[in-house]
């Protein structure tokens, strides 16, 4: 088998299968040979480890994962890629392709059926049009996975990995930090993909926490986070009042009990502050 990361090999395979890229499926395939080995290593793919890949494309990253991991299950939505993957992964007997939409799939069941007794990690070059929904699905479903190592757009990486309480921070930063400790690993230029996207990318790793770092009712915590960032230019008292549909007087009482000044903005709040607001809301309900 020729080197898959070689651009002439990739072009040859794609033309042999008459494959045309689908923009709506976020198909930008990696052609930089140095990226996949680094991703696979950072992901923790190794002896005894099971890997879930999302969107294998023609299998460039899958190839690296198969070489290191005990087993790889790759979820690909585009049926047209199945014969391509049959060919590019022919030499491996530790890989299974699941033709499905990852957002519709029961991943807890997949892990139970495919990876019993194994440590499991996720590794993917994500289709950018569903970056946040996929990441939130992986975290919210509390999958028994150790870490999630994914390529995302550079701006998304910076937002997800921003420190909670600084300007770049958004609702997704707080949500991700509730479930995991994010790390920005390395940047990848737009020219590393075919076709080249308009923006650069970055690989991040979310080290999944065993339990959330704050103690609060989960529904109330996330309702507070969503409302707070819903109108991020407003001070917290106004955004909570609008976002939670709650009278100003009650919001002020909650903020006072939580010890959060009413004129703070969402981006300045730490995880503990959101939790304190959620708890004060519960106490005063
Ligand atoms: N892993 C390959 C690589 O790095 O070259 C391809 C990555 S490409 C950015 C994203 C891949 O996700 C494509 O193969 C696309 O068909 C697939 N995809 C898009 N939407 C998907 C979905 N909802 N579920 C599963 N796969 C999806």
CSV table of C-alpha atoms and ligand atoms in Angstrom, one decimal, residues 24-31 36 53-62 75-78 81 100-103 124-130 134 151 193, ligand 1:
chain,number,residue,atom,x,y,z
A,24,UNK,CA,-22.0,20.7,3.2
A,25,UNK,CA,-20.5,17.7,5.0
A,26,UNK,CA,-17.4,19.7,5.9
A,27,UNK,CA,-15.1,17.6,3.8
A,28,UNK,CA,-11.6,19.0,4.0
A,29,UNK,CA,-9.2,16.1,4.0
A,30,UNK,CA,-5.8,16.2,5.7
A,31,UNK,CA,-2.8,16.2,3.3
A,36,UNK,CA,-2.0,12.6,11.8
A,53,UNK,CA,-13.1,8.3,15.2
A,54,UNK,CA,-15.7,10.7,13.8
A,55,UNK,CA,-15.6,11.3,10.0
A,56,UNK,CA,-12.7,9.2,8.8
A,57,UNK,CA,-12.9,10.7,5.2
A,58,UNK,CA,-10.6,8.5,3.1
A,59,UNK,CA,-8.9,7.1,6.3
A,60,UNK,CA,-5.7,9.2,6.6
A,61,UNK,CA,-6.0,9.6,10.4
A,62,UNK,CA,-7.7,6.2,10.7
A,75,UNK,CA,-18.3,6.8,12.2
A,76,UNK,CA,-18.7,8.1,8.7
A,77,UNK,CA,-21.9,9.7,7.3
A,78,UNK,CA,-21.0,9.8,3.6
A,81,UNK,CA,-16.6,6.9,1.2
A,100,UNK,CA,-24.1,6.8,10.5
A,101,UNK,CA,-24.7,10.4,11.5
A,102,UNK,CA,-22.7,10.7,14.7
A,103,UNK,CA,-25.3,13.1,16.2
A,124,UNK,CA,-11.2,13.2,15.0
A,125,UNK,CA,-10.7,15.9,12.5
A,126,UNK,CA,-14.2,17.2,13.0
A,127,UNK,CA,-16.6,18.4,10.3
A,128,UNK,CA,-16.6,22.1,11.2
A,129,UNK,CA,-20.3,22.6,10.6
A,130,UNK,CA,-21.1,20.5,13.7
A,134,UNK,CA,-20.5,17.0,18.5
A,151,UNK,CA,-9.1,19.2,15.2
A,193,UNK,CA,-6.1,20.3,3.9
B,1,LIG,N1,-10.6,12.4,8.9
B,1,LIG,C1,-10.5,12.9,7.6
B,1,LIG,C2,-9.3,13.7,7.4
B,1,LIG,O1,-8.8,14.2,8.4
B,1,LIG,O2,-8.8,13.8,6.3
B,1,LIG,C3,-11.7,13.7,7.1
B,1,LIG,C4,-12.1,14.9,8.0
B,1,LIG,S1,-13.4,15.9,7.3
B,1,LIG,C5,-13.0,17.4,8.1
B,1,LIG,C6,-14.9,15.5,8.1
B,1,LIG,C7,-15.4,14.1,7.8
B,1,LIG,O3,-16.7,13.9,8.6
B,1,LIG,C8,-15.9,13.8,6.4
B,1,LIG,O4,-15.4,12.6,6.0
B,1,LIG,C9,-17.4,13.9,6.4
B,1,LIG,O5,-18.0,13.1,5.4
B,1,LIG,C10,-17.7,13.3,7.8
B,1,LIG,N2,-19.0,13.8,8.4
B,1,LIG,C11,-19.6,14.9,8.2
B,1,LIG,N3,-20.8,15.0,8.9
B,1,LIG,C12,-20.8,13.8,9.6
B,1,LIG,C13,-21.7,13.3,10.6
B,1,LIG,N4,-22.8,14.0,11.0
B,1,LIG,N5,-21.4,12.1,11.1
B,1,LIG,C14,-20.3,11.4,10.8
B,1,LIG,N6,-19.4,11.8,9.9
B,1,LIG,C15,-19.6,13.1,9.3
